[in-house]
Coordinates of C-alpha atoms in Angstrom, one line a residue:
M1 CA 1.7 55.2 -50.8
R2 CA 1.4 51.9 -48.9
T3 CA 4.7 51.4 -47.0
S4 CA 5.0 47.6 -47.9
H5 CA 8.1 46.8 -50.0
V6 CA 8.6 44.1 -52.4
T7 CA 11.7 42.0 -53.2
L8 CA 13.1 41.9 -56.6
G9 CA 14.1 38.4 -57.4
A10 CA 17.3 36.7 -56.3
G11 CA 19.3 39.9 -55.7
G12 CA 17.3 40.7 -52.5
L13 CA 16.7 44.3 -53.4
R14 CA 13.8 45.8 -51.5
V15 CA 11.8 48.5 -53.3
G16 CA 8.5 50.3 -53.1
P17 CA 5.6 48.9 -55.1
I18 CA 5.9 51.6 -57.8
G19 CA 9.0 53.0 -59.1
L20 CA 9.9 56.1 -61.2
G21 CA 11.0 56.1 -64.8
C22 CA 13.4 59.1 -65.4
M23 CA 13.9 58.9 -69.2
G24 CA 11.4 61.7 -70.0
M25 CA 13.5 64.1 -67.9
S26 CA 16.2 63.9 -70.7
Q27 CA 14.3 63.1 -74.0
F28 CA 11.4 61.8 -76.0
Y29 CA 8.5 63.5 -74.4
G30 CA 9.1 67.2 -75.1
P31 CA 11.2 69.7 -73.1
A32 CA 12.0 69.2 -69.4
D33 CA 12.9 71.6 -66.7
R34 CA 16.1 70.4 -64.9
A35 CA 15.2 71.8 -61.5
E36 CA 11.7 70.4 -61.7
S37 CA 13.0 67.0 -62.6
I38 CA 15.5 66.9 -59.8
A39 CA 12.7 68.1 -57.4
T40 CA 10.5 65.3 -58.7
V41 CA 13.2 62.7 -58.0
R42 CA 13.7 63.9 -54.5
L43 CA 9.9 63.9 -53.8
A44 CA 9.8 60.4 -55.1
L45 CA 12.1 59.3 -52.3
D46 CA 10.1 61.2 -49.7
L47 CA 7.0 59.3 -50.9
G48 CA 8.7 55.9 -50.7
V49 CA 9.1 55.6 -54.5
T50 CA 12.6 54.1 -54.2
L51 CA 13.3 52.3 -57.6
L52 CA 14.7 55.0 -59.8
D53 CA 15.1 53.9 -63.5
T54 CA 17.5 55.4 -65.9
A55 CA 20.0 54.2 -68.7
D56 CA 23.2 55.5 -70.0
V57 CA 21.7 56.1 -73.4
Y58 CA 18.8 58.4 -72.2
G59 CA 19.4 61.8 -73.7
A60 CA 21.5 60.6 -76.7
V61 CA 18.9 59.4 -79.1
G62 CA 16.2 61.4 -80.9
A63 CA 15.5 65.1 -81.2
A64 CA 16.8 65.9 -77.8
A65 CA 20.2 64.5 -78.5
D66 CA 21.6 67.7 -79.7
T67 CA 21.1 69.4 -76.3
N68 CA 21.6 66.6 -73.9
G69 CA 23.7 63.6 -75.0
F70 CA 24.9 60.3 -73.8
G71 CA 24.8 59.9 -70.0
H72 CA 22.7 63.0 -69.5
N73 CA 19.9 61.2 -67.5
E74 CA 22.4 59.4 -65.3
T75 CA 24.2 62.7 -64.5
L76 CA 20.9 64.3 -63.6
L77 CA 19.9 61.4 -61.4
G78 CA 23.2 61.4 -59.6
E79 CA 22.7 65.0 -58.8
A80 CA 19.1 64.5 -57.6
V81 CA 20.2 61.7 -55.1
R82 CA 23.3 63.3 -53.8
G83 CA 23.0 63.3 -50.0
R84 CA 20.1 60.8 -50.4
R85 CA 21.8 57.8 -51.9
D86 CA 21.0 55.4 -49.0
R87 CA 17.3 55.9 -49.8
A88 CA 17.5 55.3 -53.5
V89 CA 17.5 52.1 -55.4
I90 CA 19.3 53.0 -58.7
A91 CA 18.5 50.9 -61.8
T92 CA 20.5 51.7 -65.0
K93 CA 21.1 50.0 -68.3
F94 CA 24.0 49.6 -70.8
G95 CA 24.3 48.1 -74.2
A96 CA 22.5 50.6 -76.5
R97 CA 24.6 53.4 -77.8
P98 CA 24.4 55.9 -80.7
S99 CA 26.3 55.0 -83.8
G100 CA 26.8 58.5 -85.0
D101 CA 24.5 58.1 -88.1
G102 CA 21.2 58.4 -86.3
R103 CA 21.0 54.7 -85.4
V104 CA 21.5 52.7 -82.3
V105 CA 24.1 50.0 -81.9
Y106 CA 23.9 47.2 -79.4
D107 CA 27.1 46.2 -77.8
G108 CA 27.2 43.3 -75.3
T109 CA 31.0 42.5 -75.6
P110 CA 32.5 41.8 -72.1
A111 CA 34.9 44.6 -72.5
Y112 CA 32.0 47.1 -73.2
V113 CA 30.0 45.8 -70.3
R114 CA 32.8 46.7 -67.9
S115 CA 33.6 50.1 -69.5
A116 CA 30.0 51.0 -69.5
C117 CA 29.6 50.2 -65.9
E118 CA 32.6 52.2 -64.9
A119 CA 31.3 55.3 -66.9
S120 CA 27.8 54.9 -65.3
L121 CA 29.3 54.8 -61.8
R122 CA 31.1 58.1 -62.5
R123 CA 28.1 59.8 -63.9
L124 CA 25.8 58.6 -61.1
G125 CA 28.5 59.6 -58.5
T126 CA 28.2 56.3 -56.7
D127 CA 30.4 53.3 -55.8
H128 CA 27.7 50.8 -56.8
I129 CA 24.6 50.3 -59.1
D130 CA 21.7 48.6 -57.3
L131 CA 20.2 47.0 -60.4
Y132 CA 22.2 46.8 -63.6
Y133 CA 20.4 45.8 -66.8
C134 CA 21.5 44.8 -70.2
H135 CA 19.2 47.2 -72.2
R136 CA 19.0 45.0 -75.3
L137 CA 21.1 41.9 -75.9
D138 CA 23.6 42.2 -78.7
P139 CA 22.7 39.6 -81.4
A140 CA 26.4 39.2 -82.3
V141 CA 27.4 38.1 -78.7
P142 CA 26.1 35.0 -76.9
V143 CA 24.0 36.0 -74.0
E144 CA 26.2 33.8 -71.8
E145 CA 29.2 36.1 -72.5
T146 CA 27.4 39.3 -71.7
V147 CA 25.8 38.1 -68.6
G148 CA 29.0 36.4 -67.6
A149 CA 30.6 39.8 -67.7
M150 CA 27.8 41.3 -65.7
A151 CA 28.3 38.6 -63.1
E152 CA 31.9 39.6 -62.6
L153 CA 30.7 43.1 -61.7
L154 CA 28.3 41.6 -59.3
A155 CA 31.2 39.5 -57.6
E156 CA 33.3 42.8 -57.4
G157 CA 30.4 44.7 -55.7
K158 CA 30.1 47.2 -58.4
V159 CA 26.5 46.1 -58.9
T160 CA 24.1 44.5 -56.4
A161 CA 21.6 42.8 -58.8
L162 CA 21.4 41.9 -62.4
G163 CA 18.6 42.5 -64.9
L164 CA 17.7 42.2 -68.6
S165 CA 15.5 44.5 -70.6
N166 CA 13.4 43.4 -73.6
A167 CA 14.8 39.8 -73.5
G168 CA 13.0 36.9 -75.1
P169 CA 12.2 33.5 -73.4
D170 CA 15.2 31.7 -74.8
E171 CA 17.6 34.5 -73.8
L172 CA 16.1 34.8 -70.4
R173 CA 16.5 31.1 -69.7
R174 CA 20.2 31.1 -70.9
A175 CA 20.9 34.3 -68.9
A176 CA 19.4 32.7 -65.7
R177 CA 21.6 29.6 -66.1
T178 CA 24.7 31.8 -66.3
A179 CA 24.0 34.1 -63.3
P180 CA 21.2 35.1 -61.0
V181 CA 18.8 37.5 -62.8
S182 CA 16.7 39.6 -60.4
A183 CA 14.5 41.5 -62.8
L184 CA 13.2 41.8 -66.4
Q185 CA 12.2 45.0 -67.7
S186 CA 9.7 44.9 -70.6
E187 CA 6.7 47.0 -71.7
Y188 CA 3.6 45.9 -70.0
S189 CA 0.2 47.7 -69.5
L190 CA -3.5 47.2 -70.0
W191 CA -3.0 48.0 -73.7
E192 CA 0.3 46.3 -74.3
R193 CA 0.1 42.6 -73.2
G194 CA 2.8 40.9 -75.3
V195 CA 4.5 39.5 -72.2
E196 CA 1.6 37.5 -71.0
D197 CA 1.8 34.4 -73.0
E198 CA 5.5 33.3 -72.5
I199 CA 7.5 36.0 -70.6
L200 CA 5.4 36.4 -67.4
P201 CA 4.9 32.6 -66.8
L202 CA 8.7 32.2 -67.3
C203 CA 9.5 35.0 -64.8
R204 CA 7.2 33.2 -62.3
E205 CA 9.0 30.0 -63.0
L206 CA 12.5 31.5 -62.6
G207 CA 11.6 33.8 -59.6
I208 CA 12.4 36.9 -61.7
A209 CA 10.6 40.1 -60.9
L210 CA 8.9 42.0 -63.8
V211 CA 9.5 45.7 -64.0
P212 CA 7.1 47.2 -66.6
Y213 CA 8.1 50.3 -68.5
S214 CA 5.4 52.5 -70.1
P215 CA 2.8 51.1 -67.7
L216 CA 0.5 53.9 -68.5
G217 CA 0.6 53.4 -72.2
R218 CA 2.8 56.5 -72.5
A219 CA 0.1 58.6 -70.9
A220 CA -2.8 57.3 -73.0
L221 CA -4.1 55.3 -70.1
T222 CA -4.1 58.4 -67.8
G223 CA -7.0 60.0 -69.9
R224 CA -4.8 63.0 -70.7
V225 CA -4.4 62.0 -74.4
G226 CA -7.4 62.9 -76.5
P227 CA -8.4 62.6 -80.2
G228 CA -7.2 66.2 -80.8
T229 CA -3.9 65.8 -78.9
R230 CA -1.0 67.0 -81.1
L231 CA 2.3 65.1 -80.7
D232 CA 5.2 67.4 -81.6
G233 CA 8.1 66.2 -83.6
D234 CA 10.3 65.5 -80.6
D235 CA 7.6 63.4 -79.0
F236 CA 8.5 59.7 -79.5
R237 CA 4.8 58.7 -79.5
S238 CA 4.3 60.2 -82.9
T239 CA 6.2 57.3 -84.3
L240 CA 4.2 54.6 -82.5
P241 CA 1.4 52.6 -84.2
K242 CA -1.0 52.9 -81.4
F243 CA -0.9 56.6 -81.6
S244 CA -1.3 56.8 -85.4
A245 CA -4.2 58.8 -86.8
A246 CA -5.8 55.5 -88.0
N247 CA -5.5 53.7 -84.6
L248 CA -5.6 56.3 -81.8
P249 CA -9.3 57.2 -81.9
H250 CA -10.3 53.5 -81.7
N251 CA -7.9 53.0 -78.8
L252 CA -9.2 56.0 -77.0
R253 CA -12.7 54.6 -77.0
L254 CA -11.3 51.7 -74.9
V255 CA -9.8 54.4 -72.6
D256 CA -13.2 55.9 -72.2
G257 CA -14.3 52.7 -70.5
L258 CA -11.3 52.9 -68.2
K259 CA -12.3 56.4 -67.3
R260 CA -15.8 55.3 -66.4
F261 CA -14.4 52.5 -64.2
A262 CA -12.1 55.0 -62.4
R263 CA -14.9 57.4 -61.7
E264 CA -16.9 54.7 -60.0
R265 CA -13.9 53.8 -57.9
G266 CA -13.0 57.5 -57.1
A267 CA -9.7 57.2 -58.7
T268 CA -7.9 58.3 -61.8
P269 CA -7.6 56.2 -64.9
G270 CA -3.9 56.1 -64.5
Q271 CA -4.2 54.9 -60.9
V272 CA -6.5 52.0 -62.0
A273 CA -4.1 51.0 -64.8
L274 CA -1.2 50.8 -62.3
A275 CA -3.4 48.9 -59.7
W276 CA -4.2 46.4 -62.4
L277 CA -0.5 45.7 -62.9
L278 CA 0.0 45.5 -59.1
A279 CA -2.9 42.9 -58.9
Q280 CA -1.2 40.5 -61.2
P281 CA -0.1 37.1 -59.6
H282 CA 3.5 37.9 -59.6
T283 CA 6.0 40.4 -58.4
V284 CA 5.4 43.3 -60.7
V285 CA 6.9 46.7 -60.0
P286 CA 5.9 49.3 -62.7
V287 CA 8.0 52.3 -63.3
P288 CA 5.8 55.0 -64.8
G289 CA 7.8 57.9 -66.1
T290 CA 7.2 61.5 -65.2
K291 CA 9.1 64.8 -64.7
R292 CA 6.3 66.5 -62.7
A293 CA 5.5 66.3 -59.0
E294 CA 1.7 66.3 -59.5
F295 CA 1.8 63.1 -61.7
L296 CA 4.3 61.5 -59.3
R297 CA 1.9 61.9 -56.4
E298 CA -0.9 60.5 -58.4
N299 CA 1.1 57.5 -59.5
A300 CA 2.4 56.8 -56.0
A301 CA -1.2 56.8 -54.6
A302 CA -2.1 53.9 -56.9
A303 CA -0.4 51.5 -54.6
D304 CA -3.3 52.1 -52.1
L305 CA -6.0 51.1 -54.7
A306 CA -6.9 47.5 -54.3
L307 CA -8.8 45.8 -57.2
D308 CA -10.7 42.5 -56.7
A309 CA -10.4 39.5 -59.0
G310 CA -13.6 40.5 -60.9
E311 CA -12.4 44.0 -61.5
V312 CA -9.0 42.7 -62.7
A313 CA -10.7 40.4 -65.1
A314 CA -13.1 43.0 -66.4
L315 CA -10.3 45.5 -67.1
G316 CA -8.3 42.8 -68.8
A317 CA -11.3 42.0 -71.0
L318 CA -11.8 45.7 -71.9
F319 CA -8.3 45.9 -73.1
A320 CA -8.0 42.4 -74.6
P321 CA -5.1 42.4 -77.0
E322 CA -7.4 41.7 -80.1
R323 CA -9.3 44.9 -79.2
V324 CA -6.3 47.2 -79.2
R325 CA -5.1 48.5 -82.5
G326 CA -1.5 48.9 -83.4
G327 CA 1.7 47.1 -82.4
Q328 CA 4.4 48.0 -79.8
Y329 CA 6.7 49.8 -82.0
G330 CA 7.1 51.1 -85.6
E331 CA 10.5 50.7 -87.3
L332 CA 13.3 51.1 -84.9
P333 CA 16.5 52.9 -86.0
V334 CA 18.8 50.1 -84.7
S335 CA 21.6 48.1 -86.1
G336 CA 24.2 45.6 -85.1
R337 CA 27.8 46.5 -84.6

């Protein structure tokens, strides 16, 4: 992977051009091997993949919750970076927690912001969190109150930089007026382009880095998902519109075009999909998730694949939003407090 680093917004954090999403090491995408997951994190640091993305809720929602639980992913990541903490840029999130009835509650109260941070610090085994995100804003709490509480943690040195996840334009503006916001995490990929109309231009205006999650379309853009792929009941993708029986065959025909392009460039489809994000005219640091070393190596190498303006435009046209079938999510099991 190329050695050049990028800066995440106002916080001054320097990270490699591609990060690692750790959620799948705890839930949503089938079983994971703990030893293999830890080895993958450590390999990431060796490869210069320094931004490690987790959340306190990873492991506590969905079919895996009965074996893992709240904080599982943070605890695993803390073990993986032990003795290597100075090489890692840890990003974690708070604000989403299980309600006990199979739903998720959003809590952005100032008291919860502080208690959640203290708990994450303990699980991660560190004295500071590099990038602290509000996972989803609590509709019952003004964004200024939540971000104001986050700013107190920043002033105390418990966190180095602040971020938001899945925030809308108005929320992002109000948050940025309250405290320096370094990064916004939202889904963004060739086949999910919802941030392009308002969010991405606003991030440019405010100097906020964009950190795309699911940049590989939850593996669909890697070419490893086919018409006959079976998604087990504990695989989150089985609930998503793009993966429905009605939509997936159509969407995979678009991926066939990505495969042809990748063959011509001597790359993999996933590498091309990541390179397309890196070619956008803004600070974009994708965090593809994987729990396997072979896929980590493949993703990291995408930073060395340069696309010209014509290629970027052609790929964007291939996956124009009107050509992709299915929205971002189905019905989410969430609720207010």
